[in-house]
PDB file of C-alpha atoms in Angstrom:
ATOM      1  CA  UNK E   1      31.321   4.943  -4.765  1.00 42.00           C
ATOM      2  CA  UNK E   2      32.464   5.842  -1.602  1.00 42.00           C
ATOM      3  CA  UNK E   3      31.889   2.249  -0.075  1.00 47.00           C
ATOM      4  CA  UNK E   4      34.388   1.152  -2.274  1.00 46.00           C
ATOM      5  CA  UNK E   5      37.143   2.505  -0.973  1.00 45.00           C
ATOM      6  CA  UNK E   6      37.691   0.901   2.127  1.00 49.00           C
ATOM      7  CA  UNK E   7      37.106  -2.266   0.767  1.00 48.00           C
ATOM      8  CA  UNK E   8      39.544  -1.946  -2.125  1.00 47.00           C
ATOM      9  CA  UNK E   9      41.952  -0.685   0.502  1.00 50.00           C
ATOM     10  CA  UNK E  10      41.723  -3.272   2.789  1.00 47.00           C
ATOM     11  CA  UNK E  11      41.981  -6.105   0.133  1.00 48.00           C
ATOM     12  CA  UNK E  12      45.224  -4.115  -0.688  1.00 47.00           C
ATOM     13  CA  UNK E  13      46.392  -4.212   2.920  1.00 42.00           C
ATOM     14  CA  UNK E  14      45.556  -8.134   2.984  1.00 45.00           C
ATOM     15  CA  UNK E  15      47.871  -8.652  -0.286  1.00 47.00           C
ATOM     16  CA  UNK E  16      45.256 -10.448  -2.004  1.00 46.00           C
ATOM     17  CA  UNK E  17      45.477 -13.231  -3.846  1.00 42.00           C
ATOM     18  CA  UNK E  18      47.798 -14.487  -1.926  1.00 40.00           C
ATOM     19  CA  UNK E  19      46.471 -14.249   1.600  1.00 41.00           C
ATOM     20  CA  UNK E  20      49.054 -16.044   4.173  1.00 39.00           C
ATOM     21  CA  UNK E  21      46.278 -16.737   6.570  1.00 47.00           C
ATOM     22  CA  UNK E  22      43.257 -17.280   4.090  1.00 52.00           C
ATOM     23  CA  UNK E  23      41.348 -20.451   5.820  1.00 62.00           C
ATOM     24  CA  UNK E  24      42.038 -23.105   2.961  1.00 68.00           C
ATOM     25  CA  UNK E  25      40.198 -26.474   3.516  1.00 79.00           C
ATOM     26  CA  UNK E  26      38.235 -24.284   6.398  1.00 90.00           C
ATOM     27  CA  UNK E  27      36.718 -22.075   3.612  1.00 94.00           C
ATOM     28  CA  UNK E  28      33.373 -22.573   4.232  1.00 95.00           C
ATOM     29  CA  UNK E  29      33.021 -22.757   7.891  1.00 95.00           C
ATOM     30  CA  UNK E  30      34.805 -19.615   8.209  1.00 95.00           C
ATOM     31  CA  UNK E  31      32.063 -17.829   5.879  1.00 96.00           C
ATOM     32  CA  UNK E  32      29.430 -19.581   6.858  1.00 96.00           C
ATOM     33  CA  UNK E  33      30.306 -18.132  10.628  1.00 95.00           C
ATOM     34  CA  UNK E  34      30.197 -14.694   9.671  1.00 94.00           C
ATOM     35  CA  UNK E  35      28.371 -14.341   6.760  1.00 96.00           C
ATOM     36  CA  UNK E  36      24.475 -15.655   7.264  1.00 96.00           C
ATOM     37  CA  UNK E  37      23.479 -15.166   3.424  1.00 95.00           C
ATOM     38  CA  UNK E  38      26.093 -17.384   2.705  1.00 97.00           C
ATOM     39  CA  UNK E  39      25.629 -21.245   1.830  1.00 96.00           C
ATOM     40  CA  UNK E  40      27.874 -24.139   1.175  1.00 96.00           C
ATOM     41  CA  UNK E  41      26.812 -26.284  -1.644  1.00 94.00           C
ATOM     42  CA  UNK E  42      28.603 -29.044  -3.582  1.00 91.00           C
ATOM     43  CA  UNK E  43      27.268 -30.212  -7.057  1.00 88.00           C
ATOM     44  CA  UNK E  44      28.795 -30.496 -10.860  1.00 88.00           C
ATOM     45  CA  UNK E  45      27.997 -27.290 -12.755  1.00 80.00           C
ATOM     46  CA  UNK E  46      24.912 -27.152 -14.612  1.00 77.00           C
ATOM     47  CA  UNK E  47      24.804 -27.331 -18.451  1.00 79.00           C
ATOM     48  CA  UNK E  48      24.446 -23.202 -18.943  1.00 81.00           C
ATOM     49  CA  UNK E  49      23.090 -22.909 -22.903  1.00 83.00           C
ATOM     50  CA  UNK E  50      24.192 -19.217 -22.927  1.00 88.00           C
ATOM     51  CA  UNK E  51      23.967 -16.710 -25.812  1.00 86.00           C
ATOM     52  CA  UNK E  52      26.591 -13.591 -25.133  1.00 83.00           C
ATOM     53  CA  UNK E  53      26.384 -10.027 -25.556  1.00 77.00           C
ATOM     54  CA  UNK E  54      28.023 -10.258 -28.959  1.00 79.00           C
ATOM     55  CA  UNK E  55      25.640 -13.757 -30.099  1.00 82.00           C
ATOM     56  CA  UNK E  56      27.981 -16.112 -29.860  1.00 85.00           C
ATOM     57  CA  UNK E  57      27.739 -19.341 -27.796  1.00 86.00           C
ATOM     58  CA  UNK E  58      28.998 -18.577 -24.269  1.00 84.00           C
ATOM     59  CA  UNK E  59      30.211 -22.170 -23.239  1.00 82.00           C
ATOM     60  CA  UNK E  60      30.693 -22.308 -19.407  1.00 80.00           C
ATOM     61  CA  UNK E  61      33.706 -25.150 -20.236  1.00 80.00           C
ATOM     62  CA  UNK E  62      35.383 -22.391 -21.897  1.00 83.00           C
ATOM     63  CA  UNK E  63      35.956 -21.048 -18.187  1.00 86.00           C
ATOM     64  CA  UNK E  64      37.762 -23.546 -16.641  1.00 85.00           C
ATOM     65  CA  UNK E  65      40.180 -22.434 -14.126  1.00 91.00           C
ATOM     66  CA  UNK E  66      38.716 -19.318 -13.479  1.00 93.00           C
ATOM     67  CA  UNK E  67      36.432 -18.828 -10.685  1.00 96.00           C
ATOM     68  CA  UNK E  68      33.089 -18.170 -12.125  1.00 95.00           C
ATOM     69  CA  UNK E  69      29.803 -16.037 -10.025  1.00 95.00           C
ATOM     70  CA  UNK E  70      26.608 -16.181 -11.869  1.00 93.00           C
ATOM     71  CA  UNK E  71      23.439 -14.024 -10.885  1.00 89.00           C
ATOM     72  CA  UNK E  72      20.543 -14.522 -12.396  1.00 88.00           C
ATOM     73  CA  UNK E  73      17.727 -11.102 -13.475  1.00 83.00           C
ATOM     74  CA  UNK E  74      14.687 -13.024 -14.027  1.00 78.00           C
ATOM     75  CA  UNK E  75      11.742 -10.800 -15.236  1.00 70.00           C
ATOM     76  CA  UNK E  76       9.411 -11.250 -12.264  1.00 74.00           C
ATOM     77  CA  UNK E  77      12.114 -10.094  -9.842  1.00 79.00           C
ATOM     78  CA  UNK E  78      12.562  -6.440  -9.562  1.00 80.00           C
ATOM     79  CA  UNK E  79      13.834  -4.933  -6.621  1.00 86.00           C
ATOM     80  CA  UNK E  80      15.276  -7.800  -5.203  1.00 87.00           C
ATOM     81  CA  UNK E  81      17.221  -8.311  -8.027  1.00 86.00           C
ATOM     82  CA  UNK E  82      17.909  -5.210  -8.676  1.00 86.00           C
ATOM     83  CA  UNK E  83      19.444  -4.587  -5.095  1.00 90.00           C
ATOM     84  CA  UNK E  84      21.515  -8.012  -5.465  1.00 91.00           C
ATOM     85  CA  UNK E  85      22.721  -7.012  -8.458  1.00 88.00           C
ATOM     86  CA  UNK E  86      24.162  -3.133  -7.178  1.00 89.00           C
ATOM     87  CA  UNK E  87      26.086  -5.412  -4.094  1.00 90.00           C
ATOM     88  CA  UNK E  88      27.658  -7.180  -6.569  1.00 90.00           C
ATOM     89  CA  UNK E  89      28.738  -4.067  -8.829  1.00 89.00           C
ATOM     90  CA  UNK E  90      30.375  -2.891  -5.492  1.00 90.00           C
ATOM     91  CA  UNK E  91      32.253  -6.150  -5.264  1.00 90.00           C
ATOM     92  CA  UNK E  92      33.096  -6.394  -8.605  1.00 90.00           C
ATOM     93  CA  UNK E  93      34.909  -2.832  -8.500  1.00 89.00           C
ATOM     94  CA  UNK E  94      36.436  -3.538  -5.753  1.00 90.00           C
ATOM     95  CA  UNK E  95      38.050  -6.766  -6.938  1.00 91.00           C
ATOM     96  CA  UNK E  96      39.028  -5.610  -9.968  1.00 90.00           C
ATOM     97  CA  UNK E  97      41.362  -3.091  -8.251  1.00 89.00           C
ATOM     98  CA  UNK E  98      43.641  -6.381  -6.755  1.00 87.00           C
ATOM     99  CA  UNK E  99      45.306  -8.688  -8.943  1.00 87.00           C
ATOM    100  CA  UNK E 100      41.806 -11.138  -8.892  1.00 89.00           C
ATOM    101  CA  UNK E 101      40.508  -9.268 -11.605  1.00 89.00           C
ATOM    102  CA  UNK E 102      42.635 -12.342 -14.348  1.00 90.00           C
ATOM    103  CA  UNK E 103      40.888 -14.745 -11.950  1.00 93.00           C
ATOM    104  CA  UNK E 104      37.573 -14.370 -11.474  1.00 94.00           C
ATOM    105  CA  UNK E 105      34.465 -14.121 -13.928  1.00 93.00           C
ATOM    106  CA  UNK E 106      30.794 -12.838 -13.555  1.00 93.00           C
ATOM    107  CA  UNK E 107      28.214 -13.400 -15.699  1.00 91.00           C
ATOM    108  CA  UNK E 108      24.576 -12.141 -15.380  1.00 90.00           C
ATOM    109  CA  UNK E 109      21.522 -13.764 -16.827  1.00 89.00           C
ATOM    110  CA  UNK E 110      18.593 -12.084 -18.260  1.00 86.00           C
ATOM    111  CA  UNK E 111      16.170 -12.554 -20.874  1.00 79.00           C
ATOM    112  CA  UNK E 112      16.840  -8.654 -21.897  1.00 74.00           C
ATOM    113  CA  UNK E 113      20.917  -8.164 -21.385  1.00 63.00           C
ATOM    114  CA  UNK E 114      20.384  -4.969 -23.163  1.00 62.00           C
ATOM    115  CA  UNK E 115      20.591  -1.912 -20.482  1.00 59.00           C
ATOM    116  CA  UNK E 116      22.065  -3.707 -17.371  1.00 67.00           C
ATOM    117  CA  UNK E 117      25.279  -1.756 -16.421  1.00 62.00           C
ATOM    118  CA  UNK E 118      28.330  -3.923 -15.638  1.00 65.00           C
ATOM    119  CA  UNK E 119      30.497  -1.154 -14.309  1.00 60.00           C
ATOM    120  CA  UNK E 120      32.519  -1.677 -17.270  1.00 63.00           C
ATOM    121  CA  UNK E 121      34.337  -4.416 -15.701  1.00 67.00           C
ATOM    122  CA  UNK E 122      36.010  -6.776 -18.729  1.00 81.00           C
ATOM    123  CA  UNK E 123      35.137  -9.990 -16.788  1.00 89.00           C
ATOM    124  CA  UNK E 124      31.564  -9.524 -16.199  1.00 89.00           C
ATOM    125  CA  UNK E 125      29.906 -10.783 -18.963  1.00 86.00           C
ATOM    126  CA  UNK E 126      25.915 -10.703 -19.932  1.00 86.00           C
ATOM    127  CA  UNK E 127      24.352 -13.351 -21.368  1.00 87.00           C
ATOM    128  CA  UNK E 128      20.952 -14.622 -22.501  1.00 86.00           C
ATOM    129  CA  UNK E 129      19.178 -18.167 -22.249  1.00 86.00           C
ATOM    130  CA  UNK E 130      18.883 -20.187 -24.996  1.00 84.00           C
ATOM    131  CA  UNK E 131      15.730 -21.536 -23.518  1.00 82.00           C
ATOM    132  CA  UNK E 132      13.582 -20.821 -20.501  1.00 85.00           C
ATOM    133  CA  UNK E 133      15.125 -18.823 -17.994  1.00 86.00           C
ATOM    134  CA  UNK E 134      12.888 -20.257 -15.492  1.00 86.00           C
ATOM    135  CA  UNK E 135      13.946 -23.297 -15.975  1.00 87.00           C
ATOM    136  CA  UNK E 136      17.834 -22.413 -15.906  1.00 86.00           C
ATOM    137  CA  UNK E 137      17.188 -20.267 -12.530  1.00 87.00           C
ATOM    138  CA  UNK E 138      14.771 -23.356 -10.882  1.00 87.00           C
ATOM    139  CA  UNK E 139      17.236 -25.542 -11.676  1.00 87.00           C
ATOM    140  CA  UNK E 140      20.435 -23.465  -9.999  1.00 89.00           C
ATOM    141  CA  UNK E 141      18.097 -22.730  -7.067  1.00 89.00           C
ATOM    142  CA  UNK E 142      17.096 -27.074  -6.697  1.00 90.00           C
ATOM    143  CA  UNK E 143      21.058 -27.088  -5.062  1.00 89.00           C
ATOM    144  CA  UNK E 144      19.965 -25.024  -2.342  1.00 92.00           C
ATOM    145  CA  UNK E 145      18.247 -26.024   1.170  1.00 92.00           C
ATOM    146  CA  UNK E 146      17.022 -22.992   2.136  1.00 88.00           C
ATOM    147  CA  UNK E 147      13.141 -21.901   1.320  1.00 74.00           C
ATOM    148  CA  UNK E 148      12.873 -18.148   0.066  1.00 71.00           C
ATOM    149  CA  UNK E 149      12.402 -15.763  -3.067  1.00 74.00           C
ATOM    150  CA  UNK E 150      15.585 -14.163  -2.522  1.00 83.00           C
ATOM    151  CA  UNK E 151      17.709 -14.274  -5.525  1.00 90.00           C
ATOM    152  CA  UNK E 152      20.496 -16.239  -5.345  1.00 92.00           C
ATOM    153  CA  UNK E 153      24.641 -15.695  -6.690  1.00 95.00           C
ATOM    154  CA  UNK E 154      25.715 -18.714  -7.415  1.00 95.00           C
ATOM    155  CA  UNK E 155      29.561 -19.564  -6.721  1.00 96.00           C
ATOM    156  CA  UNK E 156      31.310 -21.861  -9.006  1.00 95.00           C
ATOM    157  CA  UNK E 157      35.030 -23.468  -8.227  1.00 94.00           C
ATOM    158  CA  UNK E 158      38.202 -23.250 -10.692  1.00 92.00           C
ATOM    159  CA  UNK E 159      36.923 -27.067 -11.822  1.00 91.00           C
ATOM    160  CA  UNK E 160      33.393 -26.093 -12.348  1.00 90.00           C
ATOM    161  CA  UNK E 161      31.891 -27.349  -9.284  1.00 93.00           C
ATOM    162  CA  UNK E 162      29.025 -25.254  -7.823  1.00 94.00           C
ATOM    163  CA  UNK E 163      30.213 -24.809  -4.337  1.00 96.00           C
ATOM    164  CA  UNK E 164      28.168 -21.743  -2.630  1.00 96.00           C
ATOM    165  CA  UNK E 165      25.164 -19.685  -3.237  1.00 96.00           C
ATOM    166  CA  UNK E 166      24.796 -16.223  -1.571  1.00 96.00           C
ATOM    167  CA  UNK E 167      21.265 -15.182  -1.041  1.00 95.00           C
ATOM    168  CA  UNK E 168      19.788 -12.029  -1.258  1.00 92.00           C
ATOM    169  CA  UNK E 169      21.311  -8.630  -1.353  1.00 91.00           C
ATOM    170  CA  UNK E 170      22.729  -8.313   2.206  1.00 92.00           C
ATOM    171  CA  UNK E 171      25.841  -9.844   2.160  1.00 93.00           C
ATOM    172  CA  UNK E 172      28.638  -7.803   3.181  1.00 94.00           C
ATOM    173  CA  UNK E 173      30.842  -7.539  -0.443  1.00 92.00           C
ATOM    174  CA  UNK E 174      34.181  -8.010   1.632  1.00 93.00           C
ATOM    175  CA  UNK E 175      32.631 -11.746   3.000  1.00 95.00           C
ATOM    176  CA  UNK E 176      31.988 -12.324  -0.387  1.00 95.00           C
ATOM    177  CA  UNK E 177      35.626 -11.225  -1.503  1.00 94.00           C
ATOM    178  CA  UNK E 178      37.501 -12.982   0.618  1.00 93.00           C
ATOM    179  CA  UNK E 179      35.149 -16.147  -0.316  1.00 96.00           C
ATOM    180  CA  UNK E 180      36.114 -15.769  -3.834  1.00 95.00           C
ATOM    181  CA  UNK E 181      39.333 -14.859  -2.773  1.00 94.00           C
ATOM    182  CA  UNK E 182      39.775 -18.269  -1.048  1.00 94.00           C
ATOM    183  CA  UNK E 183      38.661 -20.149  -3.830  1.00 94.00           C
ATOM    184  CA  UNK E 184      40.924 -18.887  -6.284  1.00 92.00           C
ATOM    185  CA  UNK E 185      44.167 -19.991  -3.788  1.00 86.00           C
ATOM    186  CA  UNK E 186      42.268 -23.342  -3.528  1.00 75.00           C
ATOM    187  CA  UNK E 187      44.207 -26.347  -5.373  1.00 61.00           C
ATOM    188  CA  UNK E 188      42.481 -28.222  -7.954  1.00 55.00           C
ATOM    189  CA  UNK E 189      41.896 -31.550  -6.656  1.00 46.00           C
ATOM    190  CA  UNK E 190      44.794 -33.981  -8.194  1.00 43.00           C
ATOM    191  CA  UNK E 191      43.234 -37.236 -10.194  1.00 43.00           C
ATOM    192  CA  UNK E 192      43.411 -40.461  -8.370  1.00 43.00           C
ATOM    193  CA  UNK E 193      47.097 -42.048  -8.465  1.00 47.00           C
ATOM    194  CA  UNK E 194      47.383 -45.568  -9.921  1.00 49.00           C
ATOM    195  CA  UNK E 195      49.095 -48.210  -9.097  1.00 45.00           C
ATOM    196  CA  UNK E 196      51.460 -47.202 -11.880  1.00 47.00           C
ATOM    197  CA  UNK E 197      52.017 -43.908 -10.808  1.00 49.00           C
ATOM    198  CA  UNK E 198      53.006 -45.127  -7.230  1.00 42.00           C
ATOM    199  CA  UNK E 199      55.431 -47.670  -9.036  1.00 41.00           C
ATOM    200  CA  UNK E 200      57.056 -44.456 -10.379  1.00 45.00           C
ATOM    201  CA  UNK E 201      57.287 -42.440  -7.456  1.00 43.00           C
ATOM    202  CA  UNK E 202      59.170 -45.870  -5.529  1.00 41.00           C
ATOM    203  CA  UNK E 203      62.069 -45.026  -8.057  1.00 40.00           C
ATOM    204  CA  UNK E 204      62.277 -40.883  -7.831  1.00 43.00           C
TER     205      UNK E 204
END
């Protein structure tokens, strides 16, 4: 618990979410330069068949405009995922104490939900497959170029794109912070203008 603290006080300090210096277009070049686990991806979101904790459908659409960070507890992977999974209870409790807490959802994956701890945070949700799990993980894990067993958190954008992975479990929680943090101040991308639209904008 006490590695919490400085990180919740320094996101204080930085008045997240609405960093004045936070890198923008530059998001992923600035993580990318000091966070090695990190990894820029681009991709639609995949079609996550998800049962909740409660057994209802857990439709990923239903999360649009929220910045959504899924991590995935297959079976087979025990420590590893284990250890991933306690870096991202520290980041979780630490932003939940700044005003990202309305912004951002996590969900973890697992054939058994039943048992993993979620540090009572409201937005981190567990869910099951409604299917293989190996399957679902394999094909979250296709996006990436790296080679490794390393479990991977998968990063999704408020429009649903898949847009980073961190691998592993040693990521520093404040890299992955201010990631998230960055993506929530990003602007969804504005549909294309038509020739209509311009014909307006002559007259405003």
């Amino acid at each position: 618990m006490r590695r919490l603290v400085p990180i919740a006080m320094i996101m204080a300090l930085l008045g997240i979410p609405a960093l004045a210096d936070h890198p923008g277009e530059r998001l992923d070049e600035v993580t990318a330069l000091k966070e090695p686990a990190f990894e820029a991806i681009s991709g639609p979101a995949p079609d996550l068949d998800l049962i909740g904790a409660d057994g209802q459908p857990l439709d990923f659409a239903d999360l649009a405009g929220q910045v959504v960070a899924v991590h995935v507890r297959s079976s087979p992977c025990l420590e590893p995922c284990r250890a991933q999974h306690d870096r991202l209870a520290q980041t979780v409790a630490s932003l939940n104490a700044s005003p990202m807490r309305e912004m951002v959802r996590f969900i973890t994956i697992a054939e058994e939900p039943d048992g993993i701890n979620t540090v009572d945070a409201g937005n981190w949700s567990v869910a099951a497959p409604n299917g293989a799990l190996e399957d679902l993980e394999a094909e979250l894990a296709s996006r990436s170029a790296r080679n490794g067993d390393n479990p991977m958190l998968h990063l999704f954008d408020r429009e649903g794109r898949h847009v980073a992975i961190f691998h592993g479990a040693g990521f520093a929680p404040l890299n992955l912070l201010m990631h998230i943090n960055g993506l929530t101040n990003a602007h969804p991308h504005p549909e294309p203008e038509g020739l209509l639209d311009r014909v307006r904008g002559w007259f405003r």
